[in-house]
Amino acid sequence: MSHFPGLFNYWIVIFLMMAGFYVVISQGNLVKKIIGLSLFQASAFILYISEANVDGGHVPILEEGITLYSNPLPHVLILTAIVVSVSTTAVGLALIVRIKETYGTVEEDELQEIDNAQDEADTPDQKQQIAEEKEI
Amino acid sequence: MDIALLSMLSITAIAAIRLRDLFAVTMLFGIYSFLTAAFFLTLDAIDVAFTEAAVGAGVTTVLMLATLRLTGRYEQTPKHSPLIPILVVCITGAALVYGTLDAPTVGDPEAPSQTHVAPRYIQQSADEIGIPNMVTSVLASYRGYDTLGETFVIFCAGLAVIIILGLQDSGEIHPGRSAIGDQLVLRVVIKMLLPFILLFALYVQLHGDYGAGGGFQAGVIFASGFILYDLVFGEGDARLIIPPNWLRRMAALGVLLYAGVGVTTLIMGKNFLDYSALAESPTAGQHLGIFLVEIGVGITVFSVILTIFFAFSGRARIAVKTGRGGS
Amino acid sequence: MSLSLHLPVLVILLPLMASPLCILIDRARASWLITLIASLLSFYCSVLLLQQVQITGTISYELGGWQPPWGIEYRIDLLSAFMLILVTGLATLVLLFARYSVEQEISKLRIVPFYATLLLAIAGLTGICVSGDVFNVFVFLEISSIASYTLISMGRDRRALNAAFKYLVMGTIGATFILIGIGFLYMHTGTLNMQDLAGRLPALYDNRTIRAGFAFITVGIGLKLALFPLHLWLPNAYTYAPSVVSALLAATATKVAVYMLLRFLLNIFSLDFSLDAMPLDLILIALGSTAIISASLVAIFQVNLKRLLAYSSVAQLGYIALAIGLANHSGLTAAMLHIFNHALMKGALFLSLGAMVYKLGDAELHSSQGLIRHMPLTSVSILVGGLSLIGIPGTAGFISKWYMIQATLELGLWPLALIILAGSVLAVIYIWKIVESIFFQSPPSTVAVHEAPVSMIVPMAILAAANIYFGLNTHLTVDLADSASTLLVMGGGQ
């Protein structure tokens, strides 16, 4: 089925994967990170399915008179991987919802600032100060 | 065809990087998933295409939209320079391209991956399993243990969402008050459509032996039928039919059914998940085993997807009530 | 039906199937009991398996009755059995400890799903240790990962959510890298079975696809095992997770990732390829050394004890990476010993901190002042764990460091021996900080607490005692590590 010469197919897939990967590591918005992660994974699936393809092959469902089929094994692996991917995405999004509720933001920089501020507030000097203020 | 699809995929990916409107990005992601599914079809991967369309374009997109409703639509412009990420991506990409330099060309029937393990599935699954769809044979029998693991991954995701978001079990239900307003025409249409959606799900569940389909896809379709009902007929209506508390028990029963089939084969004196122990002839046993585990998968997937939907929509209601939530 | 034939799958099935059972029964106390019994039985199976392996050699189990490479194979050699005992044994001890700690730290409604998820994490980790199929490893890795993200997010502090999310993103990138790597290997071998791969790969060592696949799998596992500089997710995850979860993950999860690395590098590929033809040995030594020094330095400045120990974990993983990088028999023996001993130390320490959190509400350094007056047993257990972490003679930590230094000297690499010693000196500093606070400072007047309940003290004491026992009586561990590393050096052919 593939009309592509040689490896060109793979290279486009690599470009797609890297686009997703770039979104994950460069973007500050958590939702966008998860979208990037899904893009990255979906493109990795294309790599496997391209691997499975056989020129002139047929959908791997047995039919009379057909002997050349595409490889069913990568299809099975990717079915599993798709399910794993959606599970991770669901957990990630659920975490984002709670992060928004407790922090009030879903931007990585702001989250980091809030975390750092809280870390500092945990150091003993300040705690003592707070305690003293309370006593007063 | 390939070129058209791949270039459309590339354009979608680039647009997704550049846009700041997350709603648009999510929509692009849905389109991307659909294009991927179409591409899988051209590569003969009909089962994978079906699943990608149902899961990637369907479930994942809906979940992302549900999240955006709570977290806000626009992202801030990043303050960091993109230099380091670009560097990392370039190195990774270069490693990948390097890796493909010795790769067998796409579609080469003599490639090692086509000649070593796979031929047995193609040539002998008809005798050993006795069903035409090789993907189902490999999925449910030859590598049935992976699929058991996969079902537990879904189960785990269900637990995770229950833990993280909670299920507002005692939350108020508003029968008849719909999330999208009272739309008479839509109601009539959905009422007529719903039986067909559920029938189609049943067909997909049982048809996996012969064509594309199986427990996973059927579970997703079945769940989307209920989600549609919930959206159109009122918040919480679907909860009256299936209380959320039952859902997690159903999910547990689904995975236990799958694992239980394996335990039964152990008791019958064969290895774990060796379905040939289940009946007189090995192929009859395989049939029965695959049928049962697919039902287990279907039940778990259905319950978990619905659980996740309820959990997200429950949070949305809390957010509305307390005045929190995204702009 | 002879159960002993099916032990390899029973080890995994017990925790795996107990998880939905908890949900069905839906009682908090019952789910704790089910979880404890399941992991205890699983531990018992692991012990039986180790005995079997020692008598009959490597065990192969065909899942679904399909012969490998067409079906999935479970393959248990000495190393797998060793890891199984480590994971299930520590899980059992942690669960013994868990009851009160979880009742206090986790809200009532979430206790049942908490234990169900914990069981899945344990099942995932054990599944990785026995699988002989690379894709199956990926599936079980994801079971344990998704369960871990969830468990970490259950900490009481909101920072737990952010930490869990970071871990999720890093972990998923790692998993996808592993997936891509497996795809590359499959492209040229057409198989997913480890034995089959090991047989087919040597002819392909010059192939660029195989080399890229190797690199992706290594980086992917590096992310999961928090190999410096891919460790950024770890400190916060361990700091803000519920006490029980920190203890379980610190003691087992990263160790299982190290196990995966060993399998891939030495069984699927071979020592000559991974650590000789590819420059990975140098990379591991360099990253390991950096991790030892930098993470130990950072640990010194921490005021939260859980975070301090988390950084110390990054440093300890550095020791293990360095030992693997030495690429000889004694280095691997040392690495394996340290996997085991570090699990004992961190198990004892994190459980003690769990007891402290249970009684005092947090694990800050200033809260630990004068702890010896209220909680003497907990304090002693922290002391023993700390001494073992430093590597004082008479503790388990000394044994692994001793073997590590010997391995470096065998190769004439004395600067590395110095780095190992420097790491110990830094450990003295951060452990002393804790010891000083616990033993030599007077407690704040407001605090009036008593020792933790017996069910918490017992597992803590067992682990602390184990740290001393395996420091004095080295036959059991050293012999096992020695034979396992012999198997590894020989490669996957046996």
XYZ file of C-alpha atoms in Angstrom, chain C residues 7 33 82 103 113 118 120 126 132 250 264 306 309 343 373 381 383 391 434 444 447 466 472:
23
model
C 4.869 -20.477 41.191
C -5.507 -7.414 55.674
C 16.751 -12.351 44.285
C -5.487 5.445 58.691
C -8.657 2.315 46.507
C -0.636 -0.229 46.217
C -1.058 -2.977 41.592
C 7.284 -8.080 40.611
C 11.303 -12.800 29.757
C 12.415 4.217 47.912
C 18.979 -5.034 29.027
C 12.388 12.842 53.873
C 16.955 10.915 52.348
C 16.792 -1.290 50.093
C 13.424 10.872 74.901
C 16.412 2.519 64.123
C 20.716 5.653 63.910
C 29.059 2.416 55.570
C 20.138 14.129 62.173
C 10.672 21.407 72.474
C 5.923 17.987 72.682
C 18.752 -6.859 59.042
C 28.118 -9.295 60.100
